[in-house]
Amino acid sequence: MRKHLFAAAALCASAVMAHADALDDVMAAGVMKVGTETAFAPFDFIDAGTHTGLNMDVFTEIGKDMGVEIEWITLDWTGVLPGLEAGRFDVVAGPATITAERMKRYRFSSPIAEATVALLACAKCDIETPEDIAGKAIGGATGTAQLAQLQEFAATLDTPPTSISEYVSFNESYADIASGRIEAVANSLPNIAFVASQRPEVFKVVKPAFGTPTYFGYPGRIEPEYATLMDKIDEILLAMKADGRMAELQEKWFGTTFDMPDYITEPNI
C-alpha cells in the first residue's frame, strides 16, 4: 500500500513539474523578482541613497509591457547567480558577459550593451596602453569574465603584473585605485567610461580595449519551464531596440549607443 502511495505522489509531483511555467507564475503573481547587485554603475548602483541605473530603466519598461511589478532583490555579485539557481528570483539584471561556459548553465537574454574589457587606471599614473600594466599592481572582480580575460592578457606579457587583486565589488577596486593601492582595474568599457566621466581628475580609460568583443545579457534559468519567461523578456527587449527605447537608454547612461546582434549563439569567449 505504501509503495502505491509513494508512486502516486511521485506521479503527481512529476505532473506538477511538467506543467510548471515561469511566465504563468509571474503573470499570476503580478510580480517578477529580479536579482542584481548595486555596485556596477551605470547598470545598477546607488545614487544619493536611491537604486538607479540602466537596468532599473530597462526593467521598468519590461514590467510595464508585461503588466507586472518588478521586485528587486539585491546582493553581492558573488551571490547573484547562485541565488538565481536557488530560485530566489526569476531573472538576473546583473547583467553578465555572455560566454560559452555560462551559456551551458543559463539562458541569456538578447544583448543589452557591449561588454568588451578595457582598463580603468589612475589619472596620473604612467599606464597609457594595456601592455603598461606589466610590473604593476592591478585588480579585477571575483568571478567575472573581465577578471578571466585580464588574467589571460597578463599571461601574455613578458613582465607580468606584480599582483592581480580580486574584489567582491568593482566599487572596492575603484576606491583602491583612488587610494593608490592598485593602479588599474579591468572592467567593461561602458562601465569604466561612466566612472571616468564622473571623476576625470582621479580616473582615466586606457585605450584600446584589450578584451575580445563581447556583450552583456540578462541571465535566466535554463530549465524548460523558464523558456516562456525568457522568450517574453526577449520579445520586449527586441521591441525596445526596434522602437528606439533601448538606444535612448544607452545614450542616457553611456553617452553612446551600441551595435548589437539580436541573439548570441556562439560567444567569442
XYZ file of C-alpha atoms in Angstrom:
269
model
C 0.000 0.000 0.000
C 2.745 2.443 0.975
C 4.543 1.734 -2.334
C 1.386 2.673 -4.230
C 1.043 5.905 -2.229
C 4.662 6.835 -2.907
C 4.237 6.067 -6.601
C 1.080 8.179 -6.788
C 2.818 11.061 -5.022
C 5.757 10.838 -7.417
C 3.405 10.904 -10.404
C 1.607 13.960 -9.030
C 4.908 15.751 -8.433
C 6.047 14.916 -11.958
C 2.787 16.212 -13.386
C 3.126 19.496 -11.493
C 6.712 19.909 -12.672
C 5.764 19.063 -16.245
C 3.122 21.807 -16.279
C 5.145 24.396 -14.368
C 5.593 27.563 -16.361
C 7.594 30.517 -15.060
C 5.763 33.089 -17.190
C 2.373 31.853 -15.961
C 3.635 32.050 -12.378
C 4.900 35.622 -12.814
C 1.688 36.755 -14.502
C -0.457 35.102 -11.849
C 1.528 36.741 -9.061
C 1.665 40.089 -10.838
C 5.304 40.370 -9.759
C 8.630 39.478 -11.369
C 11.515 39.062 -8.934
C 14.781 40.415 -10.326
C 18.170 39.794 -8.712
C 21.078 42.203 -9.053
C 23.997 43.890 -7.352
C 24.123 47.651 -6.843
C 27.838 48.239 -7.391
C 28.044 48.074 -11.186
C 27.492 51.616 -12.468
C 25.928 52.652 -14.732
C 23.903 49.420 -14.949
C 22.982 49.209 -11.253
C 24.164 51.495 -8.464
C 23.098 53.597 -5.513
C 22.982 57.348 -6.095
C 22.202 59.503 -3.030
C 20.530 56.501 -1.413
C 18.424 55.639 -4.461
C 18.740 52.473 -6.549
C 19.204 53.608 -10.154
C 20.854 52.719 -13.473
C 20.192 51.289 -16.916
C 18.810 48.042 -15.524
C 16.203 49.889 -13.482
C 15.036 51.736 -16.585
C 15.015 48.620 -18.796
C 13.075 46.510 -16.297
C 10.633 49.349 -15.717
C 9.823 49.066 -19.435
C 9.652 45.260 -19.235
C 7.332 45.455 -16.237
C 5.042 47.945 -17.977
C 4.875 45.858 -21.152
C 4.117 42.688 -19.153
C 1.729 44.407 -16.771
C 3.606 43.253 -13.658
C 5.531 44.908 -10.849
C 9.295 44.473 -10.541
C 10.545 43.334 -7.133
C 14.278 43.964 -6.740
C 16.465 41.641 -4.682
C 19.994 42.975 -4.233
C 23.125 41.191 -3.041
C 26.840 40.964 -3.797
C 27.660 39.730 -7.309
C 29.213 36.533 -5.944
C 25.749 35.576 -4.681
C 23.649 36.692 -7.643
C 23.993 33.707 -9.986
C 23.828 31.158 -7.125
C 20.687 32.988 -5.980
C 19.146 32.529 -9.434
C 19.925 28.811 -9.363
C 18.420 28.548 -5.874
C 15.173 30.102 -7.098
C 15.388 33.347 -5.097
C 14.362 35.350 -8.170
C 13.091 34.850 -11.712
C 15.873 36.532 -13.689
C 19.111 38.438 -13.114
C 19.545 42.073 -14.120
C 23.319 41.904 -13.388
C 23.999 41.973 -16.285
C 26.607 39.322 -17.125
C 29.016 38.887 -20.010
C 27.651 36.221 -22.346
C 30.230 33.429 -22.504
C 30.168 29.898 -23.883
C 30.699 28.434 -20.413
C 27.865 30.455 -18.865
C 25.501 29.515 -21.694
C 25.803 25.900 -20.548
C 24.155 26.884 -17.251
C 21.959 29.897 -18.047
C 19.591 31.194 -20.710
C 20.743 34.677 -21.697
C 18.525 37.449 -22.947
C 19.099 39.393 -26.129
C 22.217 41.584 -25.598
C 21.606 44.950 -23.956
C 25.106 46.516 -24.214
C 28.671 45.895 -25.325
C 30.906 44.220 -22.723
C 34.397 44.398 -24.228
C 37.013 44.601 -21.470
C 39.297 47.607 -21.008
C 41.322 49.168 -18.196
C 40.441 51.952 -15.794
C 43.632 53.473 -14.394
C 44.632 56.232 -12.020
C 44.638 59.544 -13.904
C 48.250 60.424 -13.107
C 49.880 57.002 -13.455
C 52.012 56.007 -16.452
C 49.647 53.343 -17.803
C 48.868 54.576 -21.322
C 48.371 51.240 -23.121
C 47.153 47.868 -21.835
C 50.714 46.495 -22.015
C 51.790 49.082 -19.423
C 50.279 47.020 -16.602
C 53.490 44.946 -16.703
C 55.062 45.136 -13.264
C 52.072 46.992 -11.782
C 49.553 46.140 -9.061
C 46.148 45.793 -10.702
C 42.726 44.361 -9.923
C 39.550 42.669 -11.092
C 36.232 41.468 -9.677
C 35.968 37.896 -8.399
C 34.003 35.507 -10.595
C 33.722 37.844 -13.582
C 34.547 37.310 -17.246
C 36.520 40.559 -17.066
C 38.877 39.080 -14.470
C 39.370 35.935 -16.554
C 40.303 37.984 -19.633
C 42.642 40.163 -17.555
C 44.461 37.080 -16.266
C 44.770 35.697 -19.795
C 46.084 39.013 -21.116
C 48.557 39.397 -18.230
C 49.955 35.945 -19.005
C 50.992 37.147 -22.477
C 53.229 39.934 -21.127
C 56.996 39.488 -20.823
C 56.819 41.029 -17.352
C 53.651 40.043 -15.501
C 51.833 42.405 -13.120
C 53.231 42.331 -9.597
C 49.761 41.309 -8.378
C 46.180 40.915 -9.515
C 43.930 41.619 -6.536
C 40.389 40.226 -6.578
C 37.453 42.281 -5.298
C 33.894 41.405 -4.320
C 32.660 44.595 -5.994
C 34.109 46.990 -8.552
C 33.461 49.906 -6.202
C 36.093 48.493 -3.848
C 38.622 48.321 -6.676
C 37.869 51.915 -7.702
C 38.469 53.023 -4.111
C 41.821 51.226 -4.125
C 42.847 52.995 -7.340
C 41.948 56.328 -5.760
C 43.980 55.480 -2.630
C 46.980 54.190 -4.599
C 46.778 50.540 -3.523
C 46.452 49.435 -7.152
C 46.989 51.313 -10.412
C 44.303 49.871 -12.681
C 41.310 47.539 -12.830
C 39.755 45.602 -15.706
C 36.061 46.114 -16.395
C 33.790 46.518 -19.389
C 34.316 49.634 -21.480
C 30.821 51.058 -20.822
C 31.281 50.799 -17.045
C 34.690 52.389 -16.849
C 33.798 55.141 -19.314
C 30.999 56.125 -16.950
C 33.262 56.020 -13.878
C 35.988 58.085 -15.562
C 33.458 60.673 -16.729
C 32.303 61.166 -13.137
C 35.813 61.751 -11.711
C 38.280 62.584 -14.519
C 40.751 64.012 -12.003
C 41.079 60.535 -10.442
C 40.492 58.038 -13.269
C 41.216 57.587 -16.961
C 40.264 54.974 -19.552
C 43.187 53.135 -21.111
C 42.668 52.531 -24.824
C 42.417 50.466 -26.873
C 40.263 47.900 -25.102
C 42.292 44.715 -24.760
C 39.417 42.239 -24.490
C 37.622 40.141 -27.081
C 34.432 41.795 -28.415
C 31.650 40.590 -26.127
C 28.166 41.568 -24.988
C 26.096 41.867 -21.819
C 22.829 39.994 -21.374
C 20.427 39.187 -18.562
C 20.839 35.616 -17.241
C 17.801 33.458 -16.561
C 17.222 29.824 -15.704
C 17.961 27.321 -18.455
C 15.284 24.766 -17.455
C 12.429 24.281 -19.967
C 9.797 25.737 -17.630
C 11.611 29.108 -17.768
C 11.686 29.293 -21.576
C 8.385 31.175 -21.877
C 9.508 33.845 -19.401
C 12.820 34.404 -21.170
C 11.020 34.424 -24.534
C 8.735 37.194 -23.254
C 11.696 39.228 -21.941
C 13.429 38.846 -25.321
C 10.265 39.872 -27.140
C 10.155 43.124 -25.160
C 13.895 43.818 -25.469
C 13.732 43.367 -29.247
C 10.726 45.696 -29.381
C 12.687 48.275 -27.374
C 15.544 48.044 -29.853
C 13.176 48.380 -32.798
C 11.248 51.397 -31.458
C 14.294 53.285 -30.182
C 13.717 52.940 -26.436
C 16.909 50.919 -25.941
C 19.019 53.416 -27.877
C 17.595 56.254 -25.762
C 18.512 54.454 -22.537
C 22.015 53.608 -23.789
C 22.555 57.246 -24.742
C 21.285 58.320 -21.320
C 23.593 56.041 -19.333
C 26.648 55.590 -21.579
C 26.616 58.677 -23.769
C 26.647 56.402 -26.809
C 24.768 53.517 -28.435
C 25.958 50.039 -29.408
C 25.545 47.886 -32.480
C 24.356 44.570 -31.086
C 23.162 41.287 -32.543
C 19.631 40.213 -31.599
C 20.955 36.994 -30.101
C 24.298 35.448 -29.193
C 24.512 31.791 -30.205
C 28.303 31.421 -30.431
C 30.075 33.719 -27.942
C 33.621 34.914 -28.710
C 34.787 33.761 -25.288
